Amino acid sequence: MAGWVRMAKVVTVPESVLKKRKTLEKINADRAAKAVIAKKDAKNKRQVIFKRAESYVKEYRSKERDEIRLKRAAKANNSFYVPAEAKLAFVVRIKGINKLAPKPRKILQLLRLTKINSGVFVKLNKATLQMLQWVSPYIAWGYPNLKTTRELIYKRAFAKVDKQRIPIHDNSVVETTLGKYGVICIEDIIHEIFTVGPNFKQVNNFLWPFGLSNPTGGFRGKKVRHFIEGGECGNREDKINELIQRMN
């Protein structure tokens, strides 16, 4: 009929779909807000890390200048400058388990040196020096410098988290485990290890034992002889840096 008007079809949306849309909108809004906060926190952390790194560099340079000044002063007075005893050692296992007595075996386990070419940082005191003396025929050790310490940690360091070997791909891995000790980045780890700080034990246990390669060019002496006799084992003081450079 001419008087009829065609009505438009009304599309109804189920209530469950509307609730789902509302929930998704809320989730996306919360996610966006958290992303903004996380971005702001990351920026603040980067600034803190940068300032800490700067302060560490100043500390290292100041210490180096003091060493040079004291050496020059001693030379000017026709005397000798005796540096302070080293507080940090890096220990590398160079021999296997053949003919290994129970006591040295146990000490190597305590030092976490369970594989050939594995290495760890050790805080030097009377007890650890005695332990190193016991296992001297099976290890090479010495006093690492800042360059060696930094290169080892940046290139070879892995984290031990829940007894798992985790790559340190981000500072968040460090902060999650060591944040309660005030250690939030790689530079904090390097500083704590190199200066043997108050949290050395926690930071050193956080680092998985370093897995090094065979030295470039091989070992230059026999492993059974001490380093001062032309061999490879035992304490080589600052000469350990050259060995680590070839093994890193």
C-alpha atoms as one frame of an Amber mdcrd trajectory, in Angstrom:
protein
   0.000   0.000   0.000   1.101   3.543  -0.696   0.870   4.644   2.941   3.297
   2.058   4.304   6.829   3.137   5.423   9.679   0.634   5.267  11.283   0.297
   8.717  15.115  -0.009   9.049  16.351  -3.212  10.638  17.719  -2.637  14.145
  20.972  -4.524  14.826  21.256  -5.653  18.426  24.619  -6.517  20.022  24.647
  -9.248  22.643  25.387  -8.094  26.164  28.295 -10.545  26.476  30.036  -8.899
  23.484  29.561  -5.445  25.027  31.046  -6.634  28.306  34.002  -8.152  26.441
  34.624  -4.882  24.568  34.498  -2.919  27.805  36.916  -5.310  29.492  39.368
  -5.119  26.556  39.210  -1.322  26.566  40.010  -1.294  30.273  42.910  -3.752
  29.818  44.374  -1.679  26.952  44.040   1.528  28.988  45.815  -0.058  31.979
  48.516  -1.449  29.707  49.105   1.956  28.124  49.310   3.621  31.543  51.813
   1.007  32.778  53.879   1.466  29.608  54.108   5.216  30.249  55.185   4.622
  33.862  57.715   1.946  32.809  59.187   4.292  30.188  59.569   7.040  32.769
  61.168   4.662  35.287  63.574   3.330  32.632  64.659   6.869  31.798  65.300
   7.657  35.471  67.261   4.411  35.916  69.418   5.185  32.878  70.304   8.545
  34.403  71.188   6.912  37.739  73.302   4.239  36.003  75.110   6.872  33.923
  75.918   8.954  37.021  77.179   5.868  38.863  79.403   4.903  35.933  80.849
   8.426  35.878  81.592   8.317  39.613  83.280   4.913  39.228  85.503   6.208
  36.414  86.528   9.169  38.585  87.314   6.804  41.465  89.451   4.513  39.272
  91.363   7.458  37.781  91.922   9.026  41.194  93.321   5.752  42.532  95.605
   5.389  39.503  96.906   8.961  39.903  97.582   8.339  43.606  99.640   5.254
  42.731 101.709   7.241  40.223 102.199  10.112  42.692 103.385   7.788  45.463
 105.825   6.030  43.133 107.300   9.347  42.008 107.555  10.603  45.579 109.373
   7.429  46.640 111.749   7.687  43.679 112.491  11.338  44.466 113.458  10.339
  48.027 115.688   7.476  46.774 113.249   5.016  48.296 110.926   2.254  47.129
 107.143   2.293  46.875 105.543  -0.933  48.069 101.919  -1.188  46.854  99.200
  -2.555  49.103  98.606  -6.285  49.086  96.116  -7.441  46.486  92.589  -8.158
  47.752  91.264  -9.805  44.581  92.433 -12.837  42.622  91.200 -14.570  39.497
  91.659 -18.337  39.530  91.641 -20.559  36.427  91.604 -24.355  36.556  94.152
 -25.786  34.098  94.266 -29.499  34.994  91.720 -32.329  35.111  90.849 -34.978
  37.687  93.574 -37.559  37.042  95.417 -38.503  40.264  93.475 -35.861  42.187
  93.488 -36.356  45.971  90.218 -35.971  47.926  91.189 -32.737  49.714  92.205
 -30.763  46.572  89.095 -32.143  44.845  86.888 -30.789  47.635  88.634 -27.402
  47.584  88.142 -27.108  43.820  84.443 -27.854  44.362  84.242 -25.128  47.030
  85.897 -22.704  44.600  83.318 -23.778  41.945  86.116 -24.878  39.609  84.550
 -28.100  38.345  85.774 -27.908  34.737  89.055 -27.266  32.957  89.403 -23.633
  31.834  86.725 -22.474  34.273  87.548 -19.352  36.262  86.251 -17.455  39.298
  87.030 -14.309  41.265  88.262 -14.949  44.817  88.573 -12.550  47.754  92.057
 -12.972  49.210  92.406 -13.593  52.934  94.238 -16.096  55.110  91.711 -18.896
  54.525  91.476 -18.516  50.728  95.271 -18.220  50.389  95.653 -21.554  52.188
  93.034 -23.112  49.898  94.830 -21.796  46.808  98.103 -23.184  48.156  96.539
 -26.651  48.477  95.281 -26.700  44.870  98.216 -24.762  43.381  99.299 -27.633
  41.015  95.856 -27.602  39.362  95.257 -23.863  38.919  96.771 -20.676  37.560
  95.917 -17.515  39.464  96.929 -13.923  39.910  95.748 -10.362  40.412  93.487
  -9.052  37.612  93.481  -5.382  36.629  90.425  -3.261  35.859  90.615  -3.846
  32.099  90.686  -7.633  32.519  87.856  -7.594  35.067  85.630  -5.452  32.856
  86.273  -7.512  29.698  85.632 -10.794  31.519  82.303  -9.641  32.931  81.063
  -7.992  29.733  82.089 -10.871  27.473  81.807 -14.043  29.565  79.510 -13.340
  32.517  76.324 -15.335  33.072  73.940 -14.966  35.999  72.913 -17.687  38.427
  69.179 -17.241  39.045  67.300 -20.039  40.830  70.243 -22.354  40.093  69.813
 -21.625  36.372  72.502 -20.235  34.047  70.937 -17.072  32.604  72.560 -14.675
  30.080  72.796 -11.090  31.351  71.019  -9.489  28.398  69.645  -6.574  30.392
  70.273  -4.688  33.633  66.872  -5.887  34.839  68.401  -9.365  35.372  70.926
  -7.784  37.748  68.425  -5.546  39.520  65.914  -8.341  40.130  68.434 -10.411
  42.103  70.890  -7.857  43.501  68.707  -4.745  43.754  68.324  -5.236  47.521
  72.107  -4.806  47.842  72.136  -1.588  45.820  73.556  -3.310  42.710  71.393
  -2.489  39.678  73.659  -2.687  36.621  76.764  -4.300  35.122  78.986  -1.364
  36.137  77.914  -1.906  39.762  78.996  -5.551  39.473  82.391  -4.566  38.027
  82.919  -1.994  40.794  81.880  -4.380  43.572  84.155  -7.152  42.251  87.218
  -5.017  41.461  87.141  -3.054  44.724  86.093  -6.126  46.782  83.180  -4.173
  48.221  80.922  -5.076  51.165  78.587  -7.107  48.921  81.372  -9.002  47.134
  80.124 -12.406  48.308  76.564 -11.900  47.022  77.721 -10.417  43.699  80.345
 -13.131  43.138  77.807 -15.881  43.880  75.420 -14.227  41.419  78.017 -14.719
  38.647  78.209 -18.192  37.133  81.812 -19.525  36.920  83.436 -18.149  33.772
  83.920 -20.623  30.940  87.136 -19.657  29.145  88.660 -20.975  25.930  92.024
 -22.664  25.515  94.706 -19.935  25.386  95.583 -18.647  21.936  98.839 -20.321
  20.974  98.424 -22.912  23.722 100.163 -23.087  27.091 103.814 -22.118  26.771
 105.128 -24.300  29.568 104.334 -27.581  31.278 101.293 -27.531  33.519 103.028
 -29.602  36.217 105.689 -26.941  36.829 105.201 -23.737  38.758 105.078 -20.484
  36.809 108.353 -19.223  38.293 110.031 -22.432  37.062 108.848 -21.903  33.493
 105.575 -23.808  33.924 101.940 -22.718  34.042 100.485 -23.487  37.481 100.558
 -21.422  40.647 100.550 -17.707  41.404 101.675 -15.473  38.532 100.613 -12.164
  40.152  99.848  -9.514  37.492 100.961 -11.850  34.677  97.528 -13.496  34.959
  96.165 -10.637  32.841  98.147 -11.773  29.793  96.860 -15.358  30.195  93.245
 -14.197  30.540  93.592 -12.038  27.428  94.585 -15.156  25.480  91.779 -17.244
  26.986  88.962 -14.689  26.805
